[in-house]
C-alpha cells in the first residue's frame, strides 16, 4: 500500500475518534458537568493521536505540509458530514455542499503540480 493511501486510511480512522471526542458529548453528556465530558473526550482523543501521528509521519514522506493539511481537512469533512447527519441528527444543509466544493478547490490548488504532471 502506498504512503499516501496509508496516510489517508490512518487519518480517516483518527478523524472518527476526533469527531466523537469533539462533538459526541454534546448529545450524550449534555446533562453532565463539562469536566466529565472533557476527561472522556481527552481519553477518546488519545486514540485519535495513536492514528494521527503515524499518519502524518507517513504522509510527510510523500507530501509537503500544506498538502498534508488539506488532505486532513478533506477527511475531516468526509467524516463530519455523515456524523452530523446520522449520529447527531442534524438536518442536511447546502452549506455542506458549498464547504465541500471549497475544500475540493483547495485540493486542486495545493496538489496542482501533481495534477498537472498526471495530465501530461
Short mmCIF file of C-alpha atoms in Angstrom, two decimals:
data_model
loop_
_atom_site.label_atom_id
_atom_site.label_comp_id
_atom_site.label_asym_id
_atom_site.label_seq_id
_atom_site.Cartn_x
_atom_site.Cartn_y
_atom_site.Cartn_z
CA UNK A 1 0.00 0.00 0.00
CA UNK A 2 1.38 3.41 -0.96
CA UNK A 3 2.33 6.00 1.61
CA UNK A 4 -0.46 8.38 0.57
CA UNK A 5 -3.11 5.66 0.93
CA UNK A 6 -1.69 4.54 4.29
CA UNK A 7 -1.73 8.12 5.45
CA UNK A 8 -5.33 8.66 4.29
CA UNK A 9 -6.58 5.46 5.95
CA UNK A 10 -4.91 6.31 9.26
CA UNK A 11 -6.20 9.89 9.08
CA UNK A 12 -9.70 8.58 8.42
CA UNK A 13 -9.61 6.32 11.47
CA UNK A 14 -8.10 9.09 13.59
CA UNK A 15 -10.78 11.51 12.43
CA UNK A 16 -13.57 9.20 13.53
CA UNK A 17 -12.12 9.28 17.05
CA UNK A 18 -11.53 13.04 16.83
CA UNK A 19 -15.09 13.76 15.73
CA UNK A 20 -16.54 11.72 18.57
CA UNK A 21 -14.13 13.29 21.07
CA UNK A 22 -15.06 16.80 19.96
CA UNK A 23 -18.80 16.51 19.41
CA UNK A 24 -20.44 13.33 20.76
CA UNK A 25 -20.51 14.71 24.29
CA UNK A 26 -22.96 17.39 23.07
CA UNK A 27 -25.52 14.64 22.57
CA UNK A 28 -24.50 12.03 25.11
CA UNK A 29 -23.24 14.04 28.08
CA UNK A 30 -25.09 17.34 27.83
CA UNK A 31 -26.65 16.72 31.25
CA UNK A 32 -23.27 16.02 32.92
CA UNK A 33 -20.70 18.57 34.14
CA UNK A 34 -18.41 19.79 31.37
CA UNK A 35 -15.33 18.45 33.18
CA UNK A 36 -16.62 14.88 32.78
CA UNK A 37 -17.10 15.48 29.05
CA UNK A 38 -13.61 16.97 28.82
CA UNK A 39 -11.99 13.99 30.56
CA UNK A 40 -13.88 11.47 28.44
CA UNK A 41 -13.06 13.44 25.27
CA UNK A 42 -9.41 13.52 26.26
CA UNK A 43 -9.43 9.73 26.61
CA UNK A 44 -11.01 9.33 23.18
CA UNK A 45 -8.51 11.81 21.72
CA UNK A 46 -5.66 9.53 22.81
CA UNK A 47 -6.86 7.04 20.21
CA UNK A 48 -7.02 9.81 17.64
CA UNK A 49 -3.37 10.60 18.23
CA UNK A 50 -2.38 6.93 18.00
CA UNK A 51 -3.53 7.07 14.38
CA UNK A 52 -2.89 10.74 13.57
CA UNK A 53 0.79 10.88 14.48
CA UNK A 54 1.86 7.88 12.37
CA UNK A 55 -0.40 9.11 9.55
CA UNK A 56 1.33 12.48 9.50
CA UNK A 57 4.79 10.91 9.65
CA UNK A 58 3.98 8.57 6.76
CA UNK A 59 2.26 11.29 4.75
CA UNK A 60 5.11 13.73 5.19
CA UNK A 61 7.39 11.34 3.29
CA UNK A 62 5.37 11.92 0.09
CA UNK A 63 3.54 15.23 0.66
CA UNK A 64 4.52 18.66 1.82
CA UNK A 65 2.98 20.15 4.94
CA UNK A 66 0.31 22.10 3.07
CA UNK A 67 -0.80 19.02 1.15
CA UNK A 68 -0.92 17.00 4.35
CA UNK A 69 -3.11 19.64 6.00
CA UNK A 70 -5.54 19.87 3.08
CA UNK A 71 -5.82 16.06 2.97
CA UNK A 72 -6.65 16.20 6.68
CA UNK A 73 -9.38 18.79 6.04
CA UNK A 74 -10.92 16.71 3.24
CA UNK A 75 -11.01 13.68 5.51
CA UNK A 76 -12.38 15.73 8.40
CA UNK A 77 -15.29 16.95 6.29
CA UNK A 78 -15.83 13.43 4.91
CA UNK A 79 -16.19 12.11 8.46
CA UNK A 80 -18.03 15.10 9.91
CA UNK A 81 -20.93 15.32 7.47
CA UNK A 82 -22.18 11.75 8.00
CA UNK A 83 -21.57 12.15 11.75
CA UNK A 84 -23.67 15.32 11.81
CA UNK A 85 -26.44 13.82 9.69
CA UNK A 86 -26.73 10.32 11.10
CA UNK A 87 -25.39 10.46 14.66
CA UNK A 88 -26.29 13.99 15.72
CA UNK A 89 -29.46 14.02 13.55
CA UNK A 90 -28.66 17.45 12.12
CA UNK A 91 -30.64 18.38 9.01
CA UNK A 92 -28.85 18.36 5.68
CA UNK A 93 -27.84 21.85 4.61
CA UNK A 94 -26.46 23.08 1.33
CA UNK A 95 -23.64 24.61 3.39
CA UNK A 96 -22.16 21.10 3.50
CA UNK A 97 -22.05 21.07 -0.30
CA UNK A 98 -20.53 24.56 -0.55
CA UNK A 99 -17.91 23.72 2.08
CA UNK A 100 -17.10 20.53 0.19
CA UNK A 101 -16.63 22.45 -3.04
CA UNK A 102 -14.33 24.91 -1.31
CA UNK A 103 -12.28 22.03 0.07
CA UNK A 104 -12.11 20.48 -3.41
CA UNK A 105 -10.81 23.79 -4.75
CA UNK A 106 -8.18 23.77 -2.01
CA UNK A 107 -7.21 20.22 -3.02
CA UNK A 108 -6.81 21.33 -6.61
CA UNK A 109 -4.60 24.29 -5.74
CA UNK A 110 -2.41 22.52 -3.19
CA UNK A 111 -1.95 19.40 -5.36
CA UNK A 112 -1.83 21.33 -8.66
CA UNK A 113 1.77 20.35 -9.56
CA UNK A 114 0.94 16.65 -9.18
CA UNK A 115 -2.37 17.02 -11.04
CA UNK A 116 -0.68 18.81 -13.96
CA UNK A 117 2.03 16.16 -14.04
CA UNK A 118 -0.58 13.37 -14.12
CA UNK A 119 -2.43 15.02 -17.01
CA UNK A 120 0.66 15.34 -19.19
#
